Tab-separated table of N, CA, C and O in Angstrom:
chain	number	residue	atom	x	y	z
A	1	UNK	N	25.615	-97.903	-17.482
A	1	UNK	CA	24.465	-98.181	-16.618
A	1	UNK	C	24.982	-98.606	-15.248
A	1	UNK	O	25.837	-99.496	-15.155
A	2	UNK	N	24.462	-97.989	-14.216
A	2	UNK	CA	24.807	-98.392	-12.843
A	2	UNK	C	23.540	-98.733	-12.086
A	2	UNK	O	22.522	-98.065	-12.248
A	3	UNK	N	23.626	-99.792	-11.296
A	3	UNK	CA	22.506	-100.208	-10.474
A	3	UNK	C	22.824	-99.907	-9.011
A	3	UNK	O	23.891	-100.285	-8.529
A	4	UNK	N	21.906	-99.254	-8.342
A	4	UNK	CA	22.076	-98.920	-6.933
A	4	UNK	C	20.982	-99.598	-6.134
A	4	UNK	O	19.803	-99.252	-6.280
A	5	UNK	N	21.386	-100.544	-5.298
A	5	UNK	CA	20.429	-101.279	-4.475
A	5	UNK	C	20.414	-100.714	-3.070
A	5	UNK	O	21.436	-100.253	-2.554
A	6	UNK	N	19.240	-100.784	-2.449
A	6	UNK	CA	19.111	-100.310	-1.079
A	6	UNK	C	17.935	-101.008	-0.412
A	6	UNK	O	17.138	-101.676	-1.076
A	7	UNK	N	17.837	-100.839	0.903
A	7	UNK	CA	16.679	-101.338	1.629
A	7	UNK	C	16.938	-102.528	2.535
A	7	UNK	O	16.035	-102.964	3.239
A	8	UNK	N	18.134	-103.063	2.528
A	8	UNK	CA	18.419	-104.195	3.386
A	8	UNK	C	18.484	-103.782	4.839
A	8	UNK	O	18.412	-102.604	5.180
A	9	UNK	N	18.600	-104.774	5.716
A	9	UNK	CA	18.686	-104.484	7.132
A	9	UNK	C	18.484	-105.716	7.972
A	9	UNK	O	18.481	-106.843	7.458
A	10	UNK	N	18.321	-105.484	9.254
A	10	UNK	CA	18.094	-106.557	10.222
A	10	UNK	C	16.621	-106.547	10.616
A	10	UNK	O	16.078	-105.499	10.966
A	11	UNK	N	15.995	-107.712	10.558
A	11	UNK	CA	14.578	-107.810	10.875
A	11	UNK	C	14.334	-109.129	11.591
A	11	UNK	O	15.063	-110.113	11.372
A	12	UNK	N	13.332	-109.152	12.429
A	12	UNK	CA	12.964	-110.392	13.105
A	12	UNK	C	12.168	-111.295	12.174
A	12	UNK	O	11.512	-110.815	11.235
A	13	UNK	N	12.216	-112.562	12.443
A	13	UNK	CA	11.441	-113.517	11.658
A	13	UNK	C	9.966	-113.119	11.666
A	13	UNK	O	9.424	-112.716	12.708
A	14	UNK	N	9.365	-113.211	10.497
A	14	UNK	CA	7.975	-112.788	10.353
A	14	UNK	C	7.825	-111.352	9.898
A	14	UNK	O	6.727	-110.928	9.531
A	15	UNK	N	8.908	-110.616	9.928
A	15	UNK	CA	8.868	-109.215	9.541
A	15	UNK	C	8.937	-109.011	8.044
A	15	UNK	O	8.949	-109.968	7.263
A	16	UNK	N	9.004	-107.739	7.645
A	16	UNK	CA	8.994	-107.376	6.235
A	16	UNK	C	10.090	-106.369	5.917
A	16	UNK	O	10.501	-105.591	6.791
A	17	UNK	N	10.541	-106.399	4.691
A	17	UNK	CA	11.480	-105.412	4.157
A	17	UNK	C	11.130	-105.168	2.703
A	17	UNK	O	10.568	-106.042	2.036
A	18	UNK	N	11.502	-103.991	2.233
A	18	UNK	CA	11.367	-103.690	0.806
A	18	UNK	C	12.733	-103.287	0.285
A	18	UNK	O	13.346	-102.336	0.789
A	19	UNK	N	13.187	-104.001	-0.721
A	19	UNK	CA	14.430	-103.662	-1.402
A	19	UNK	C	14.101	-102.876	-2.669
A	19	UNK	O	13.079	-103.123	-3.308
A	20	UNK	N	14.976	-101.958	-2.993
A	20	UNK	CA	14.810	-101.227	-4.238
A	20	UNK	C	16.129	-101.205	-4.997
A	20	UNK	O	17.204	-101.280	-4.396
A	21	UNK	N	16.015	-101.099	-6.299
A	21	UNK	CA	17.191	-101.057	-7.160
A	21	UNK	C	16.883	-100.113	-8.310
A	21	UNK	O	15.948	-100.356	-9.072
A	22	UNK	N	17.680	-99.066	-8.414
A	22	UNK	CA	17.469	-98.065	-9.453
A	22	UNK	C	18.643	-98.067	-10.418
A	22	UNK	O	19.806	-98.066	-9.995
A	23	UNK	N	18.313	-98.042	-11.695
A	23	UNK	CA	19.347	-97.976	-12.731
A	23	UNK	C	19.541	-96.536	-13.171
A	23	UNK	O	18.568	-95.825	-13.414
A	24	UNK	N	20.770	-96.119	-13.270
A	24	UNK	CA	21.071	-94.759	-13.713
A	24	UNK	C	21.910	-94.802	-14.968
A	24	UNK	O	22.579	-95.787	-15.266
A	25	UNK	N	21.871	-93.727	-15.689
A	25	UNK	CA	22.571	-93.636	-16.951
A	25	UNK	C	21.618	-93.100	-17.994
A	25	UNK	O	20.538	-92.613	-17.677
A	26	UNK	N	22.012	-93.170	-19.240
A	26	UNK	CA	21.141	-92.658	-20.292
A	26	UNK	C	21.280	-93.510	-21.543
A	26	UNK	O	22.268	-94.225	-21.719
A	27	UNK	N	20.268	-93.428	-22.372
A	27	UNK	CA	20.319	-94.091	-23.667
A	27	UNK	C	20.222	-95.593	-23.617
A	27	UNK	O	20.823	-96.285	-24.451
A	28	UNK	N	19.484	-96.117	-22.676
A	28	UNK	CA	19.351	-97.557	-22.593
A	28	UNK	C	17.930	-97.923	-22.214
A	28	UNK	O	17.192	-97.133	-21.630
A	29	UNK	N	17.591	-99.154	-22.524
A	29	UNK	CA	16.326	-99.747	-22.090
A	29	UNK	C	16.645	-101.106	-21.486
A	29	UNK	O	17.398	-101.892	-22.084
A	30	UNK	N	16.107	-101.354	-20.330
A	30	UNK	CA	16.359	-102.623	-19.664
A	30	UNK	C	15.233	-103.599	-19.942
A	30	UNK	O	14.060	-103.212	-19.949
A	31	UNK	N	15.582	-104.848	-20.164
A	31	UNK	CA	14.586	-105.887	-20.412
A	31	UNK	C	14.210	-106.564	-19.094
A	31	UNK	O	13.313	-106.122	-18.401
A	32	UNK	N	14.936	-107.590	-18.717
A	32	UNK	CA	14.640	-108.296	-17.476
A	32	UNK	C	15.404	-107.664	-16.321
A	32	UNK	O	16.597	-107.395	-16.440
A	33	UNK	N	14.708	-107.420	-15.232
A	33	UNK	CA	15.353	-107.016	-13.981
A	33	UNK	C	15.070	-108.097	-12.952
A	33	UNK	O	13.971	-108.685	-12.948
A	34	UNK	N	16.036	-108.351	-12.107
A	34	UNK	CA	15.899	-109.488	-11.202
A	34	UNK	C	16.626	-109.239	-9.888
A	34	UNK	O	17.505	-108.380	-9.795
A	35	UNK	N	16.236	-110.028	-8.913
A	35	UNK	CA	16.920	-110.072	-7.627
A	35	UNK	C	17.513	-111.465	-7.431
A	35	UNK	O	16.834	-112.462	-7.639
A	36	UNK	N	18.761	-111.485	-7.044
A	36	UNK	CA	19.455	-112.707	-6.669
A	36	UNK	C	19.868	-112.568	-5.203
A	36	UNK	O	19.885	-111.477	-4.648
A	37	UNK	N	20.210	-113.682	-4.604
A	37	UNK	CA	20.747	-113.628	-3.246
A	37	UNK	C	21.838	-114.693	-3.074
A	37	UNK	O	21.841	-115.702	-3.764
A	38	UNK	N	22.735	-114.381	-2.173
A	38	UNK	CA	23.817	-115.309	-1.884
A	38	UNK	C	24.031	-115.365	-0.381
A	38	UNK	O	24.411	-114.353	0.233
A	39	UNK	N	23.768	-116.518	0.177
A	39	UNK	CA	24.010	-116.733	1.602
A	39	UNK	C	25.426	-117.243	1.797
A	39	UNK	O	26.072	-117.695	0.845
A	40	UNK	N	25.896	-117.189	3.016
A	40	UNK	CA	27.253	-117.644	3.319
A	40	UNK	C	27.422	-119.098	2.891
A	40	UNK	O	26.579	-119.938	3.184
A	41	UNK	N	28.521	-119.367	2.198
A	41	UNK	CA	28.873	-120.716	1.769
A	41	UNK	C	27.850	-121.347	0.835
A	41	UNK	O	27.764	-122.577	0.744
A	42	UNK	N	27.086	-120.515	0.157
A	42	UNK	CA	26.121	-121.027	-0.815
A	42	UNK	C	26.287	-120.291	-2.142
A	42	UNK	O	26.833	-119.192	-2.190
A	43	UNK	N	25.787	-120.911	-3.185
A	43	UNK	CA	25.836	-120.283	-4.497
A	43	UNK	C	24.774	-119.198	-4.608
A	43	UNK	O	23.740	-119.250	-3.940
A	44	UNK	N	25.053	-118.245	-5.464
A	44	UNK	CA	24.066	-117.209	-5.717
A	44	UNK	C	22.870	-117.821	-6.426
A	44	UNK	O	23.025	-118.628	-7.351
A	45	UNK	N	21.670	-117.450	-5.994
A	45	UNK	CA	20.468	-118.002	-6.599
A	45	UNK	C	19.514	-116.886	-7.018
A	45	UNK	O	19.465	-115.819	-6.403
A	46	UNK	N	18.768	-117.173	-8.068
A	46	UNK	CA	17.731	-116.256	-8.523
A	46	UNK	C	16.570	-116.293	-7.541
A	46	UNK	O	16.054	-117.363	-7.218
A	47	UNK	N	16.139	-115.126	-7.085
A	47	UNK	CA	15.003	-115.024	-6.183
A	47	UNK	C	13.732	-114.690	-6.958
A	47	UNK	O	12.708	-115.342	-6.810
A	48	UNK	N	13.814	-113.662	-7.784
A	48	UNK	CA	12.645	-113.231	-8.542
A	48	UNK	C	13.105	-112.396	-9.727
A	48	UNK	O	14.147	-111.739	-9.666
A	49	UNK	N	12.303	-112.420	-10.797
A	49	UNK	CA	12.610	-111.614	-11.972
A	49	UNK	C	11.325	-111.045	-12.548
A	49	UNK	O	10.229	-111.569	-12.306
A	50	UNK	N	11.495	-109.973	-13.319
A	50	UNK	CA	10.345	-109.342	-13.956
A	50	UNK	C	10.782	-108.753	-15.284
A	50	UNK	O	11.835	-108.124	-15.383
A	51	UNK	N	9.985	-108.976	-16.316
A	51	UNK	CA	10.283	-108.432	-17.632
A	51	UNK	C	9.640	-107.051	-17.793
A	51	UNK	O	8.864	-106.607	-16.948
A	52	UNK	N	9.950	-106.398	-18.898
A	52	UNK	CA	9.340	-105.087	-19.165
A	52	UNK	C	7.832	-105.186	-19.279
A	52	UNK	O	7.108	-104.253	-18.956
A	53	UNK	N	7.369	-106.327	-19.739
A	53	UNK	CA	5.923	-106.496	-19.894
A	53	UNK	C	5.248	-106.931	-18.598
A	53	UNK	O	4.034	-107.064	-18.555
A	54	UNK	N	6.047	-107.161	-17.556
A	54	UNK	CA	5.474	-107.475	-16.256
A	54	UNK	C	5.391	-108.942	-15.910
A	54	UNK	O	4.836	-109.302	-14.867
A	55	UNK	N	5.937	-109.794	-16.744
A	55	UNK	CA	5.946	-111.215	-16.428
A	55	UNK	C	6.927	-111.481	-15.296
A	55	UNK	O	8.082	-111.057	-15.355
A	56	UNK	N	6.443	-112.175	-14.280
A	56	UNK	CA	7.278	-112.415	-13.098
A	56	UNK	C	7.606	-113.899	-12.938
A	56	UNK	O	6.899	-114.769	-13.447
A	57	UNK	N	8.669	-114.133	-12.208
A	57	UNK	CA	9.105	-115.498	-11.929
A	57	UNK	C	9.724	-115.495	-10.533
A	57	UNK	O	10.442	-114.546	-10.177
A	58	UNK	N	9.432	-116.540	-9.743
A	58	UNK	CA	9.937	-116.619	-8.369
A	58	UNK	C	10.520	-117.996	-8.091
A	58	UNK	O	10.009	-119.004	-8.590
A	59	UNK	N	11.528	-118.025	-7.260
A	59	UNK	CA	11.998	-119.307	-6.764
A	59	UNK	C	10.930	-119.847	-5.814
A	59	UNK	O	10.232	-119.067	-5.138
A	60	UNK	N	10.789	-121.148	-5.772
A	60	UNK	CA	9.700	-121.747	-4.994
A	60	UNK	C	9.705	-121.318	-3.527
A	60	UNK	O	8.652	-121.130	-2.919
A	61	UNK	N	10.871	-121.151	-2.966
A	61	UNK	CA	10.967	-120.881	-1.528
A	61	UNK	C	10.412	-119.521	-1.116
A	61	UNK	O	10.193	-119.280	0.079
A	62	UNK	N	10.181	-118.621	-2.074
A	62	UNK	CA	9.670	-117.287	-1.726
A	62	UNK	C	8.277	-117.036	-2.278
A	62	UNK	O	7.689	-115.977	-2.002
A	63	UNK	N	7.746	-117.968	-3.017
A	63	UNK	CA	6.410	-117.772	-3.603
A	63	UNK	C	5.381	-117.549	-2.499
A	63	UNK	O	5.356	-118.268	-1.500
A	64	UNK	N	4.562	-116.545	-2.695
A	64	UNK	CA	3.547	-116.218	-1.702
A	64	UNK	C	4.031	-115.281	-0.612
A	64	UNK	O	3.229	-114.757	0.156
A	65	UNK	N	5.338	-115.063	-0.542
A	65	UNK	CA	5.894	-114.180	0.483
A	65	UNK	C	6.567	-112.944	-0.107
A	65	UNK	O	6.510	-111.869	0.487
A	66	UNK	N	7.204	-113.097	-1.259
A	66	UNK	CA	7.918	-111.992	-1.897
A	66	UNK	C	7.144	-111.533	-3.132
A	66	UNK	O	6.524	-112.343	-3.827
A	67	UNK	N	7.233	-110.250	-3.401
A	67	UNK	CA	6.624	-109.691	-4.606
A	67	UNK	C	7.610	-108.758	-5.287
A	67	UNK	O	8.111	-107.816	-4.659
A	68	UNK	N	7.870	-109.027	-6.551
A	68	UNK	CA	8.734	-108.157	-7.339
A	68	UNK	C	7.850	-107.233	-8.162
A	68	UNK	O	6.799	-107.642	-8.663
A	69	UNK	N	8.263	-105.976	-8.260
A	69	UNK	CA	7.469	-105.026	-9.042
A	69	UNK	C	8.387	-104.049	-9.760
A	69	UNK	O	9.533	-103.832	-9.357
A	70	UNK	N	7.824	-103.454	-10.782
A	70	UNK	CA	8.610	-102.543	-11.636
A	70	UNK	C	7.618	-101.528	-12.199
A	70	UNK	O	7.080	-101.721	-13.297
A	71	UNK	N	7.324	-100.496	-11.479
A	71	UNK	CA	6.285	-99.549	-11.879
A	71	UNK	C	6.507	-98.942	-13.256
A	71	UNK	O	7.616	-98.472	-13.567
A	72	UNK	N	5.495	-99.032	-14.088
A	72	UNK	CA	5.521	-98.436	-15.426
A	72	UNK	C	6.666	-98.959	-16.296
A	72	UNK	O	7.116	-98.271	-17.219
A	73	UNK	N	7.125	-100.165	-15.990
A	73	UNK	CA	8.192	-100.808	-16.765
A	73	UNK	C	9.445	-99.932	-16.861
A	73	UNK	O	10.191	-99.997	-17.830
A	74	UNK	N	9.641	-99.106	-15.843
A	74	UNK	CA	10.814	-98.234	-15.832
A	74	UNK	C	12.032	-98.965	-15.310
A	74	UNK	O	12.030	-100.197	-15.209
A	75	UNK	N	13.049	-98.208	-14.980
A	75	UNK	CA	14.339	-98.803	-14.625
A	75	UNK	C	14.561	-98.898	-13.125
A	75	UNK	O	15.704	-98.813	-12.659
A	76	UNK	N	13.502	-99.060	-12.386
A	76	UNK	CA	13.584	-99.298	-10.951
A	76	UNK	C	12.784	-100.545	-10.629
A	76	UNK	O	11.665	-100.702	-11.114
A	77	UNK	N	13.365	-101.402	-9.821
A	77	UNK	CA	12.695	-102.637	-9.442
A	77	UNK	C	12.666	-102.732	-7.921
A	77	UNK	O	13.598	-102.297	-7.243
A	78	UNK	N	11.564	-103.274	-7.418
A	78	UNK	CA	11.384	-103.428	-5.979
A	78	UNK	C	11.175	-104.898	-5.648
A	78	UNK	O	10.656	-105.667	-6.459
A	79	UNK	N	11.555	-105.250	-4.446
A	79	UNK	CA	11.270	-106.589	-3.935
A	79	UNK	C	10.676	-106.428	-2.547
A	79	UNK	O	11.389	-106.045	-1.609
A	80	UNK	N	9.394	-106.676	-2.456
A	80	UNK	CA	8.742	-106.639	-1.156
A	80	UNK	C	8.827	-108.030	-0.555
A	80	UNK	O	8.377	-109.006	-1.173
A	81	UNK	N	9.368	-108.111	0.636
A	81	UNK	CA	9.594	-109.391	1.291
A	81	UNK	C	8.785	-109.430	2.580
A	81	UNK	O	9.042	-108.638	3.503
A	82	UNK	N	7.812	-110.323	2.619
A	82	UNK	CA	6.976	-110.507	3.806
A	82	UNK	C	7.265	-111.854	4.446
A	82	UNK	O	7.841	-112.742	3.821
A	83	UNK	N	6.825	-112.003	5.671
A	83	UNK	CA	6.974	-113.274	6.388
A	83	UNK	C	8.404	-113.802	6.284
A	83	UNK	O	8.631	-114.969	5.963
A	84	UNK	N	9.348	-112.938	6.547
A	84	UNK	CA	10.755	-113.310	6.391
A	84	UNK	C	11.156	-114.411	7.364
A	84	UNK	O	10.664	-114.477	8.500
A	85	UNK	N	12.043	-115.252	6.885
A	85	UNK	CA	12.541	-116.384	7.660
A	85	UNK	C	14.054	-116.270	7.801
A	85	UNK	O	14.706	-115.645	6.953
A	86	UNK	N	14.618	-116.890	8.831
A	86	UNK	CA	16.086	-116.863	8.943
A	86	UNK	C	16.788	-117.387	7.687
A	86	UNK	O	17.876	-116.911	7.356
A	87	UNK	N	16.165	-118.324	6.976
A	87	UNK	CA	16.759	-118.852	5.743
A	87	UNK	C	16.830	-117.804	4.636
A	87	UNK	O	17.503	-118.026	3.627
A	88	UNK	N	16.132	-116.696	4.793
A	88	UNK	CA	16.203	-115.620	3.800
A	88	UNK	C	17.432	-114.734	4.002
A	88	UNK	O	17.702	-113.853	3.184
A	89	UNK	N	18.152	-114.961	5.076
A	89	UNK	CA	19.356	-114.174	5.343
A	89	UNK	C	20.369	-114.373	4.230
A	89	UNK	O	20.735	-115.505	3.895
A	90	UNK	N	20.795	-113.269	3.629
A	90	UNK	CA	21.726	-113.323	2.499
A	90	UNK	C	22.049	-111.904	2.064
A	90	UNK	O	21.421	-110.943	2.513
A	91	UNK	N	23.021	-111.814	1.181
A	91	UNK	CA	23.238	-110.562	0.467
A	91	UNK	C	22.410	-110.618	-0.802
A	91	UNK	O	22.515	-111.582	-1.559
A	92	UNK	N	21.600	-109.590	-1.002
A	92	UNK	CA	20.707	-109.545	-2.154
A	92	UNK	C	21.282	-108.615	-3.212
A	92	UNK	O	21.706	-107.488	-2.909
A	93	UNK	N	21.292	-109.096	-4.446
A	93	UNK	CA	21.833	-108.347	-5.573
A	93	UNK	C	20.759	-108.138	-6.624
A	93	UNK	O	19.987	-109.058	-6.918
A	94	UNK	N	20.731	-106.956	-7.197
A	94	UNK	CA	19.862	-106.762	-8.353
A	94	UNK	C	20.682	-106.922	-9.629
A	94	UNK	O	21.883	-106.657	-9.647
A	95	UNK	N	19.998	-107.344	-10.629
A	95	UNK	CA	20.623	-107.603	-11.939
A	95	UNK	C	19.684	-107.098	-13.018
A	95	UNK	O	18.463	-107.181	-12.894
A	96	UNK	N	20.264	-106.581	-14.074
A	96	UNK	CA	19.458	-106.089	-15.181
A	96	UNK	C	20.102	-106.457	-16.506
A	96	UNK	O	21.331	-106.383	-16.645
A	97	UNK	N	19.267	-106.834	-17.450
A	97	UNK	CA	19.720	-107.165	-18.807
A	97	UNK	C	19.292	-106.032	-19.735
A	97	UNK	O	18.124	-105.638	-19.750
A	98	UNK	N	20.240	-105.553	-20.505
A	98	UNK	CA	19.947	-104.455	-21.423
A	98	UNK	C	19.292	-104.988	-22.685
A	98	UNK	O	19.777	-105.952	-23.290
A	99	UNK	N	18.216	-104.354	-23.080
A	99	UNK	CA	17.458	-104.791	-24.240
A	99	UNK	C	18.289	-104.720	-25.498
A	99	UNK	O	19.073	-103.775	-25.688
A	100	UNK	N	18.141	-105.749	-26.340
A	100	UNK	CA	18.783	-105.830	-27.655
A	100	UNK	C	20.303	-105.984	-27.580
A	100	UNK	O	20.998	-105.761	-28.563
A	101	UNK	N	20.802	-106.336	-26.415
A	101	UNK	CA	22.250	-106.570	-26.265
A	101	UNK	C	22.465	-107.794	-25.397
A	101	UNK	O	21.511	-108.370	-24.865
A	102	UNK	N	23.719	-108.180	-25.255
A	102	UNK	CA	24.085	-109.240	-24.313
A	102	UNK	C	24.637	-108.671	-23.009
A	102	UNK	O	25.254	-109.384	-22.230
A	103	UNK	N	24.415	-107.392	-22.788
A	103	UNK	CA	24.980	-106.736	-21.625
A	103	UNK	C	24.140	-106.996	-20.383
A	103	UNK	O	22.909	-106.914	-20.415
A	104	UNK	N	24.821	-107.287	-19.293
A	104	UNK	CA	24.195	-107.528	-18.006
A	104	UNK	C	24.871	-106.677	-16.953
A	104	UNK	O	26.105	-106.545	-16.966
A	105	UNK	N	24.075	-106.121	-16.054
A	105	UNK	CA	24.606	-105.254	-15.011
A	105	UNK	C	24.195	-105.789	-13.645
A	105	UNK	O	23.086	-106.323	-13.489
A	106	UNK	N	25.076	-105.603	-12.680
A	106	UNK	CA	24.805	-106.030	-11.303
A	106	UNK	C	24.923	-104.839	-10.357
A	106	UNK	O	25.803	-103.992	-10.510
A	107	UNK	N	24.062	-104.826	-9.367
A	107	UNK	CA	24.170	-103.855	-8.288
A	107	UNK	C	25.187	-104.329	-7.266
A	107	UNK	O	25.716	-105.445	-7.348
A	108	UNK	N	25.411	-103.503	-6.259
A	108	UNK	CA	26.490	-103.768	-5.312
A	108	UNK	C	26.096	-104.726	-4.188
A	108	UNK	O	26.952	-105.153	-3.445
A	109	UNK	N	24.839	-105.057	-4.062
A	109	UNK	CA	24.416	-105.956	-3.005
A	109	UNK	C	23.970	-105.218	-1.758
A	109	UNK	O	24.544	-104.185	-1.392
A	110	UNK	N	22.934	-105.751	-1.132
A	110	UNK	CA	22.447	-105.198	0.122
A	110	UNK	C	22.156	-106.361	1.074
A	110	UNK	O	21.566	-107.362	0.675
A	111	UNK	N	22.593	-106.234	2.302
A	111	UNK	CA	22.506	-107.340	3.248
A	111	UNK	C	21.135	-107.391	3.912
A	111	UNK	O	20.622	-106.373	4.401
A	112	UNK	N	20.565	-108.579	3.930
A	112	UNK	CA	19.325	-108.839	4.656
A	112	UNK	C	19.622	-109.890	5.708
A	112	UNK	O	20.107	-110.975	5.379
A	113	UNK	N	19.350	-109.570	6.947
A	113	UNK	CA	19.568	-110.502	8.047
A	113	UNK	C	18.262	-110.679	8.800
A	113	UNK	O	17.662	-109.695	9.247
A	114	UNK	N	17.837	-111.927	8.915
A	114	UNK	CA	16.585	-112.236	9.596
A	114	UNK	C	16.915	-113.028	10.861
A	114	UNK	O	17.479	-114.119	10.783
A	115	UNK	N	16.569	-112.480	11.997
A	115	UNK	CA	16.862	-113.137	13.270
A	115	UNK	C	15.675	-113.991	13.703
A	115	UNK	O	14.522	-113.661	13.426
A	116	UNK	N	16.004	-115.089	14.380
A	116	UNK	CA	14.928	-116.004	14.816
A	116	UNK	C	14.401	-115.622	16.182
A	116	UNK	O	14.921	-114.758	16.857
């Protein structure tokens, strides 16, 4: 299973971006898909997650601004980011857990930079 993330970029504060992460391969089903981020000199943190059944979870700092989605519970996950703030600047990584296993996969990361 490989995860390919895309959609990062440079945006002004208050702007929006949509990140996407697609899983490729065959013979697998993914359970939880999530977005993490890591800013310079900070630990990686969970931003948002979504299960196959559509249950979502967000870190408090993005609630009301970010939306995670996973159309038809397939192997692609999106993160719509609105009202971006300079504090959202980080490298964003997607992560996926394979159903019925302990296997976890990470994407390569996509940079989001928010200018003030």
